[in-house]
Amino acid sequence: MFFFSKEDENIKFTHSSLEHAYLAILKDDLSSAKAIFEKTDSPRANWGITFVEILKGYLKRYPTYFEIRNFLEIDLDFLIKNEKLDYVEQVLGASDILINTNQETYKYIARVMFENKLYKVAMEYLEKSKRQFYNDPELHFIISKFFLKHNNFAQALKYIEECLKILPDYYPAILLKNEILKNLDS
C-alpha cells in the first residue's frame, strides 16, 4: 500500500520525483531515495535528505524547525501505515536529537501514535513532551483526548482544564470539555 492506496498497479510516478523517492524508501533503497531528494531544491526534498539519513541511522544534515513541524508527522504516519517498523524505530531513536531543534517533536510523535491506536507509545511520548514543554495547550488537549478514549473522564477533565488555563479561548478544548462533562454526568 503506497500513500494509502490499495490500487498499486494504477499508480504511476515520474522518474526522480519526490514520490519516486518515497517508493524507493518502501523498497529499502535508501541510497536511491537520497539521490533523488538531492536532485530537487525544495523544503520537502531537503527534509527528505534528513529523513533518509535518520532511516540509515546517521544524521549528517540537521533539519530545520519548520521541516520537523511540516513533515515529521506525515512521514512517520507513512512508515507506520506501510509497516516499516524498523524505520519507525529509527525515527523514534532520532527524536532525542530532533527535540533540540523543535521542542514539539515528542508531541508530534505522540499524535501520530495516538491516531494509529498505538496508545502505549503515544502516552510515553506525551509524558516526554510534558517534561520538555509543559505549557503547550495542544499537548494537554491530546492528553485529555487520550484519557477520554480510555474512559478516564476525571483525568480527561484534569488535562482539558490545564489546556484551558493556558489558552482559555481554545474552542476545540471548550467543546471537548463539554463532551467530558456530559460523560461525567452520565
Coordinates of C-alpha atoms in Angstrom, one line a residue:
M1 CA 0.0 0.0 0.0
F2 CA 1.6 3.3 -1.1
F3 CA 0.2 6.5 0.2
F4 CA -2.8 4.7 1.5
S5 CA -4.0 3.4 -1.9
K6 CA -4.8 -0.3 -2.5
E7 CA -4.6 0.2 -6.2
D8 CA -0.8 -0.2 -6.5
E9 CA -1.0 -1.3 -10.2
N10 CA -2.6 2.0 -11.2
I11 CA 0.0 4.3 -9.6
K12 CA 2.5 6.0 -11.9
F13 CA 5.4 8.1 -10.8
T14 CA 7.6 10.5 -12.7
H15 CA 11.2 9.4 -12.6
S16 CA 13.2 11.2 -10.0
S17 CA 10.1 12.7 -8.4
L18 CA 9.6 13.0 -4.7
E19 CA 7.0 10.2 -4.9
H20 CA 9.7 8.1 -6.6
A21 CA 12.0 8.8 -3.6
Y22 CA 9.3 7.6 -1.2
L23 CA 8.7 4.5 -3.3
A24 CA 12.5 3.8 -3.0
I25 CA 12.2 4.1 0.8
L26 CA 9.4 1.5 0.8
K27 CA 11.7 -0.8 -1.3
D28 CA 14.5 -0.2 1.2
D29 CA 16.6 1.5 -1.4
L30 CA 17.7 4.5 0.8
S31 CA 20.6 5.4 -1.3
S32 CA 18.4 6.0 -4.4
A33 CA 15.9 7.8 -2.3
K34 CA 18.6 10.2 -1.0
A35 CA 20.0 10.7 -4.5
I36 CA 16.5 11.7 -5.8
F37 CA 15.9 14.1 -2.9
E38 CA 19.3 15.7 -3.5
K39 CA 18.3 16.5 -7.1
T40 CA 15.4 18.7 -6.0
D41 CA 15.6 22.0 -4.3
S42 CA 12.5 22.3 -2.1
P43 CA 11.8 22.2 1.6
R44 CA 10.2 18.7 1.2
A45 CA 13.3 17.4 -0.6
N46 CA 15.6 19.0 2.0
W47 CA 13.6 17.2 4.7
G48 CA 13.8 14.0 2.6
I49 CA 17.6 14.1 2.7
T50 CA 17.5 14.3 6.5
F51 CA 14.7 11.7 6.7
V52 CA 16.8 9.2 4.8
E53 CA 19.8 9.9 7.0
I54 CA 17.6 9.2 10.0
L55 CA 16.4 5.9 8.5
K56 CA 20.1 5.0 7.8
G57 CA 20.9 5.7 11.5
Y58 CA 23.4 8.5 10.8
L59 CA 22.3 12.1 10.8
K60 CA 24.6 14.4 8.9
R61 CA 22.2 17.1 7.8
Y62 CA 20.1 18.5 10.7
P63 CA 16.6 19.5 9.8
T64 CA 15.1 23.0 10.5
Y65 CA 12.4 23.7 12.9
F66 CA 9.9 24.0 10.1
E67 CA 10.9 20.8 8.4
I68 CA 10.2 18.9 11.6
R69 CA 6.9 20.7 12.1
N70 CA 5.8 20.2 8.5
F71 CA 6.9 16.7 7.6
L72 CA 7.8 14.6 10.6
E73 CA 4.2 13.5 11.4
I74 CA 3.4 12.9 7.7
D75 CA 6.4 10.7 7.2
L76 CA 6.1 8.8 10.5
D77 CA 2.5 8.0 9.7
F78 CA 3.6 6.9 6.2
L79 CA 6.1 4.5 7.7
I80 CA 3.5 3.1 10.2
K81 CA 0.8 2.7 7.5
N82 CA 3.3 0.9 5.3
E83 CA 4.5 -1.3 8.2
K84 CA 8.1 -0.2 8.0
L85 CA 8.6 -0.8 11.7
D86 CA 12.5 -0.8 11.6
Y87 CA 12.3 2.7 10.1
V88 CA 9.7 3.8 12.7
E89 CA 12.2 2.8 15.4
Q90 CA 14.9 4.8 13.7
V91 CA 12.7 7.9 13.8
L92 CA 11.8 7.4 17.4
G93 CA 15.5 7.0 18.2
A94 CA 16.3 10.2 16.4
S95 CA 13.6 12.1 18.3
D96 CA 16.1 12.9 21.1
I97 CA 18.2 14.7 18.6
L98 CA 15.3 16.4 16.8
I99 CA 13.9 17.8 20.1
N100 CA 16.9 20.1 20.2
T101 CA 15.7 21.8 17.1
N102 CA 11.9 21.7 17.7
Q103 CA 10.6 21.3 21.2
E104 CA 7.3 19.9 19.9
T105 CA 8.9 16.8 18.4
Y106 CA 7.7 14.4 21.1
K107 CA 4.1 15.8 20.8
Y108 CA 4.1 15.3 17.0
I109 CA 5.2 11.7 17.5
A110 CA 2.6 11.2 20.3
R111 CA -0.1 12.5 18.0
V112 CA 0.8 10.1 15.2
M113 CA 0.9 7.2 17.6
F114 CA -2.4 8.1 19.1
E115 CA -4.1 8.4 15.7
N116 CA -2.7 4.9 14.8
K117 CA -4.0 3.5 18.0
L118 CA -0.6 2.8 19.4
Y119 CA -1.7 4.1 22.8
K120 CA 1.1 2.9 25.0
V121 CA 3.8 4.6 22.8
A122 CA 1.6 7.7 22.5
M123 CA 1.4 8.1 26.2
E124 CA 5.2 7.6 26.5
Y125 CA 5.8 10.5 24.1
L126 CA 3.1 12.6 25.7
E127 CA 4.9 12.2 29.0
K128 CA 8.2 13.1 27.3
S129 CA 6.5 16.1 25.8
K130 CA 5.2 17.3 29.2
R131 CA 8.8 17.2 30.5
Q132 CA 10.0 19.2 27.5
F133 CA 7.3 21.9 27.2
Y134 CA 4.6 21.7 29.8
N135 CA 2.8 24.9 28.9
D136 CA 1.7 23.7 25.5
P137 CA -2.1 23.8 25.3
E138 CA -2.3 21.4 22.4
L139 CA -0.3 18.8 24.4
H140 CA -2.9 18.9 27.2
F141 CA -5.7 18.7 24.7
I142 CA -4.1 15.5 23.2
I143 CA -3.6 14.0 26.7
S144 CA -7.2 14.8 27.5
K145 CA -8.3 13.0 24.3
F146 CA -6.2 10.1 25.3
F147 CA -7.9 9.8 28.7
L148 CA -11.3 10.3 27.1
K149 CA -10.6 7.5 24.7
H150 CA -9.9 5.3 27.7
N151 CA -13.0 6.4 29.6
N152 CA -10.9 8.0 32.3
F153 CA -13.1 11.1 32.5
A154 CA -11.6 12.5 35.7
Q155 CA -8.1 12.6 34.1
A156 CA -9.6 13.9 30.8
L157 CA -11.2 16.7 32.7
K158 CA -8.0 17.5 34.6
Y159 CA -6.0 17.9 31.4
I160 CA -8.6 19.8 29.4
E161 CA -8.8 22.2 32.3
E162 CA -5.0 22.5 32.2
C163 CA -5.2 23.3 28.5
L164 CA -7.8 26.0 29.1
K165 CA -5.7 27.6 31.8
I166 CA -3.0 28.1 29.2
L167 CA -5.4 29.1 26.4
P168 CA -8.9 29.9 27.7
D169 CA -10.5 30.6 24.3
Y170 CA -9.2 27.4 22.6
Y171 CA -12.5 26.4 21.0
P172 CA -11.8 22.7 20.4
A173 CA -10.9 22.4 24.1
I174 CA -14.1 24.1 25.1
L175 CA -16.1 21.6 23.0
L176 CA -14.0 18.7 24.4
K177 CA -14.6 19.9 28.0
N178 CA -18.4 19.9 27.3
E179 CA -18.1 16.3 26.0
I180 CA -16.2 15.2 29.1
L181 CA -18.7 16.9 31.4
K182 CA -21.6 15.1 29.7
N183 CA -19.8 11.8 30.2
L184 CA -19.1 12.6 33.9
D185 CA -22.8 13.4 34.4
S186 CA -23.9 10.1 32.8

